[in-house]
Amino acid sequence: MRADIVWWDLSASGQTIESLREYLREESIAAFSEVPGLRFKMWLSDPDTNRWGAVLLWESEGASQQALPSRALELIG
C-alpha cells in the first residue's frame, strides 16, 4: 500500500473551492473511478485557509506511478 497527500493553496491560482467542486462533479470523479490500483481517493477543502487537496490510497508503489486523469495541475498551477 501507498498513500499520497496533495494540498494546494488556492490564493494565487484563479480557482476557488466551488469551481474545483464543479470540476469534480463534471469530470474528475468519473475519471478517477477507472484508475487501476487506486483503492480510495478523498478530496479535501478548507475554506478558512483557501486550500484544496486530496488523499489517495494505492494498492502498490507501482500503481501510484502512473499518469492520472486529472487537470488539477493545469487548473491550479
mmCIF file with all atom_site columns, C-alpha atoms in Angstrom:
data_model
loop_
_atom_site.group_PDB
_atom_site.id
_atom_site.type_symbol
_atom_site.label_atom_id
_atom_site.label_alt_id
_atom_site.label_comp_id
_atom_site.label_asym_id
_atom_site.label_entity_id
_atom_site.label_seq_id
_atom_site.pdbx_PDB_ins_code
_atom_site.Cartn_x
_atom_site.Cartn_y
_atom_site.Cartn_z
_atom_site.occupancy
_atom_site.B_iso_or_equiv
_atom_site.pdbx_formal_charge
_atom_site.auth_seq_id
_atom_site.auth_comp_id
_atom_site.auth_asym_id
_atom_site.auth_atom_id
_atom_site.pdbx_PDB_model_num
ATOM 1  C CA . MET A 1 1  ? 0.000   0.000  0.000   1.00 0.00 ? 1  MET A CA 1
ATOM 2  C CA . ARG A 1 2  ? 0.999   3.593  -0.562  1.00 0.00 ? 2  ARG A CA 1
ATOM 3  C CA . ALA A 1 3  ? -0.731  6.826  0.452   1.00 0.00 ? 3  ALA A CA 1
ATOM 4  C CA . ASP A 1 4  ? -0.261  10.210 -1.221  1.00 0.00 ? 4  ASP A CA 1
ATOM 5  C CA . ILE A 1 5  ? -1.491  13.531 0.107   1.00 0.00 ? 5  ILE A CA 1
ATOM 6  C CA . VAL A 1 6  ? -1.687  16.635 -2.065  1.00 0.00 ? 6  VAL A CA 1
ATOM 7  C CA . TRP A 1 7  ? -2.588  20.067 -0.678  1.00 0.00 ? 7  TRP A CA 1
ATOM 8  C CA . TRP A 1 8  ? -2.726  23.358 -2.607  1.00 0.00 ? 8  TRP A CA 1
ATOM 9  C CA . ASP A 1 9  ? -3.096  26.958 -1.524  1.00 0.00 ? 9  ASP A CA 1
ATOM 10 C CA . LEU A 1 10 ? -5.606  28.412 -3.998  1.00 0.00 ? 10 LEU A CA 1
ATOM 11 C CA . SER A 1 11 ? -4.816  32.068 -3.247  1.00 0.00 ? 11 SER A CA 1
ATOM 12 C CA . ALA A 1 12 ? -2.754  32.633 -6.405  1.00 0.00 ? 12 ALA A CA 1
ATOM 13 C CA . SER A 1 13 ? -4.433  30.071 -8.670  1.00 0.00 ? 13 SER A CA 1
ATOM 14 C CA . GLY A 1 14 ? -7.541  31.740 -10.054 1.00 0.00 ? 14 GLY A CA 1
ATOM 15 C CA . GLN A 1 15 ? -9.576  28.741 -8.855  1.00 0.00 ? 15 GLN A CA 1
ATOM 16 C CA . THR A 1 16 ? -11.958 28.560 -5.923  1.00 0.00 ? 16 THR A CA 1
ATOM 17 C CA . ILE A 1 17 ? -13.140 25.667 -3.818  1.00 0.00 ? 17 ILE A CA 1
ATOM 18 C CA . GLU A 1 18 ? -16.509 25.928 -5.560  1.00 0.00 ? 18 GLU A CA 1
ATOM 19 C CA . SER A 1 19 ? -15.009 25.904 -9.070  1.00 0.00 ? 19 SER A CA 1
ATOM 20 C CA . LEU A 1 20 ? -12.975 22.821 -8.172  1.00 0.00 ? 20 LEU A CA 1
ATOM 21 C CA . ARG A 1 21 ? -16.042 21.098 -6.743  1.00 0.00 ? 21 ARG A CA 1
ATOM 22 C CA . GLU A 1 22 ? -17.739 21.694 -10.087 1.00 0.00 ? 22 GLU A CA 1
ATOM 23 C CA . TYR A 1 23 ? -14.710 20.190 -11.859 1.00 0.00 ? 23 TYR A CA 1
ATOM 24 C CA . LEU A 1 24 ? -15.061 17.121 -9.594  1.00 0.00 ? 24 LEU A CA 1
ATOM 25 C CA . ARG A 1 25 ? -18.728 16.666 -10.423 1.00 0.00 ? 25 ARG A CA 1
ATOM 26 C CA . GLU A 1 26 ? -18.278 17.200 -14.155 1.00 0.00 ? 26 GLU A CA 1
ATOM 27 C CA . GLU A 1 27 ? -15.201 15.087 -14.866 1.00 0.00 ? 27 GLU A CA 1
ATOM 28 C CA . SER A 1 28 ? -12.790 14.118 -12.118 1.00 0.00 ? 28 SER A CA 1
ATOM 29 C CA . ILE A 1 29 ? -14.869 11.692 -10.029 1.00 0.00 ? 29 ILE A CA 1
ATOM 30 C CA . ALA A 1 30 ? -15.783 9.567  -13.048 1.00 0.00 ? 30 ALA A CA 1
ATOM 31 C CA . ALA A 1 31 ? -12.222 9.604  -14.385 1.00 0.00 ? 31 ALA A CA 1
ATOM 32 C CA . PHE A 1 32 ? -10.678 8.530  -11.070 1.00 0.00 ? 32 PHE A CA 1
ATOM 33 C CA . SER A 1 33 ? -13.170 5.690  -10.643 1.00 0.00 ? 33 SER A CA 1
ATOM 34 C CA . GLU A 1 34 ? -11.426 3.948  -13.561 1.00 0.00 ? 34 GLU A CA 1
ATOM 35 C CA . VAL A 1 35 ? -7.798  4.264  -12.360 1.00 0.00 ? 35 VAL A CA 1
ATOM 36 C CA . PRO A 1 36 ? -6.272  0.791  -11.895 1.00 0.00 ? 36 PRO A CA 1
ATOM 37 C CA . GLY A 1 37 ? -4.747  0.202  -8.476  1.00 0.00 ? 37 GLY A CA 1
ATOM 38 C CA . LEU A 1 38 ? -6.358  3.248  -6.849  1.00 0.00 ? 38 LEU A CA 1
ATOM 39 C CA . ARG A 1 39 ? -8.220  1.921  -3.829  1.00 0.00 ? 39 ARG A CA 1
ATOM 40 C CA . PHE A 1 40 ? -9.514  5.197  -2.395  1.00 0.00 ? 40 PHE A CA 1
ATOM 41 C CA . LYS A 1 41 ? -9.496  8.913  -3.158  1.00 0.00 ? 41 LYS A CA 1
ATOM 42 C CA . MET A 1 42 ? -10.899 11.611 -0.921  1.00 0.00 ? 42 MET A CA 1
ATOM 43 C CA . TRP A 1 43 ? -10.914 15.297 -1.832  1.00 0.00 ? 43 TRP A CA 1
ATOM 44 C CA . LEU A 1 44 ? -10.387 17.878 0.924   1.00 0.00 ? 44 LEU A CA 1
ATOM 45 C CA . SER A 1 45 ? -11.043 21.588 1.226   1.00 0.00 ? 45 SER A CA 1
ATOM 46 C CA . ASP A 1 46 ? -10.555 24.224 3.905   1.00 0.00 ? 46 ASP A CA 1
ATOM 47 C CA . PRO A 1 47 ? -12.438 27.470 3.196   1.00 0.00 ? 47 PRO A CA 1
ATOM 48 C CA . ASP A 1 48 ? -10.779 29.242 6.133   1.00 0.00 ? 48 ASP A CA 1
ATOM 49 C CA . THR A 1 49 ? -7.306  28.878 4.595   1.00 0.00 ? 49 THR A CA 1
ATOM 50 C CA . ASN A 1 50 ? -8.440  28.647 0.933   1.00 0.00 ? 50 ASN A CA 1
ATOM 51 C CA . ARG A 1 51 ? -6.817  25.237 0.480   1.00 0.00 ? 51 ARG A CA 1
ATOM 52 C CA . TRP A 1 52 ? -7.775  22.252 -1.641  1.00 0.00 ? 52 TRP A CA 1
ATOM 53 C CA . GLY A 1 53 ? -6.347  18.757 -1.784  1.00 0.00 ? 53 GLY A CA 1
ATOM 54 C CA . ALA A 1 54 ? -6.769  15.011 -1.835  1.00 0.00 ? 54 ALA A CA 1
ATOM 55 C CA . VAL A 1 55 ? -5.722  11.780 -0.161  1.00 0.00 ? 55 VAL A CA 1
ATOM 56 C CA . LEU A 1 56 ? -5.074  8.806  -2.432  1.00 0.00 ? 56 LEU A CA 1
ATOM 57 C CA . LEU A 1 57 ? -4.599  5.209  -1.288  1.00 0.00 ? 57 LEU A CA 1
ATOM 58 C CA . TRP A 1 58 ? -2.865  2.897  -3.766  1.00 0.00 ? 58 TRP A CA 1
ATOM 59 C CA . GLU A 1 59 ? -2.568  -0.886 -3.785  1.00 0.00 ? 59 GLU A CA 1
ATOM 60 C CA . SER A 1 60 ? 1.158   -0.636 -4.612  1.00 0.00 ? 60 SER A CA 1
ATOM 61 C CA . GLU A 1 61 ? 4.049   1.724  -5.237  1.00 0.00 ? 61 GLU A CA 1
ATOM 62 C CA . GLY A 1 62 ? 3.906   0.784  -8.923  1.00 0.00 ? 62 GLY A CA 1
ATOM 63 C CA . ALA A 1 63 ? 0.232   1.711  -9.241  1.00 0.00 ? 63 ALA A CA 1
ATOM 64 C CA . SER A 1 64 ? 0.957   5.139  -7.766  1.00 0.00 ? 64 SER A CA 1
ATOM 65 C CA . GLN A 1 65 ? 3.482   5.932  -10.517 1.00 0.00 ? 65 GLN A CA 1
ATOM 66 C CA . GLN A 1 66 ? 1.009   6.022  -13.414 1.00 0.00 ? 66 GLN A CA 1
ATOM 67 C CA . ALA A 1 67 ? -0.216  9.160  -15.138 1.00 0.00 ? 67 ALA A CA 1
ATOM 68 C CA . LEU A 1 68 ? -3.501  10.369 -13.649 1.00 0.00 ? 68 LEU A CA 1
ATOM 69 C CA . PRO A 1 69 ? -6.641  11.528 -15.478 1.00 0.00 ? 69 PRO A CA 1
ATOM 70 C CA . SER A 1 70 ? -6.593  14.926 -13.809 1.00 0.00 ? 70 SER A CA 1
ATOM 71 C CA . ARG A 1 71 ? -6.425  18.525 -14.920 1.00 0.00 ? 71 ARG A CA 1
ATOM 72 C CA . ALA A 1 72 ? -5.812  19.719 -11.339 1.00 0.00 ? 72 ALA A CA 1
ATOM 73 C CA . LEU A 1 73 ? -2.233  20.787 -12.032 1.00 0.00 ? 73 LEU A CA 1
ATOM 74 C CA . GLU A 1 74 ? -3.401  22.668 -15.129 1.00 0.00 ? 74 GLU A CA 1
ATOM 75 C CA . LEU A 1 75 ? -6.266  24.319 -13.239 1.00 0.00 ? 75 LEU A CA 1
ATOM 76 C CA . ILE A 1 76 ? -4.463  25.137 -10.004 1.00 0.00 ? 76 ILE A CA 1
ATOM 77 C CA . GLY A 1 77 ? -0.856  25.530 -11.140 1.00 0.00 ? 77 GLY A CA 1
#
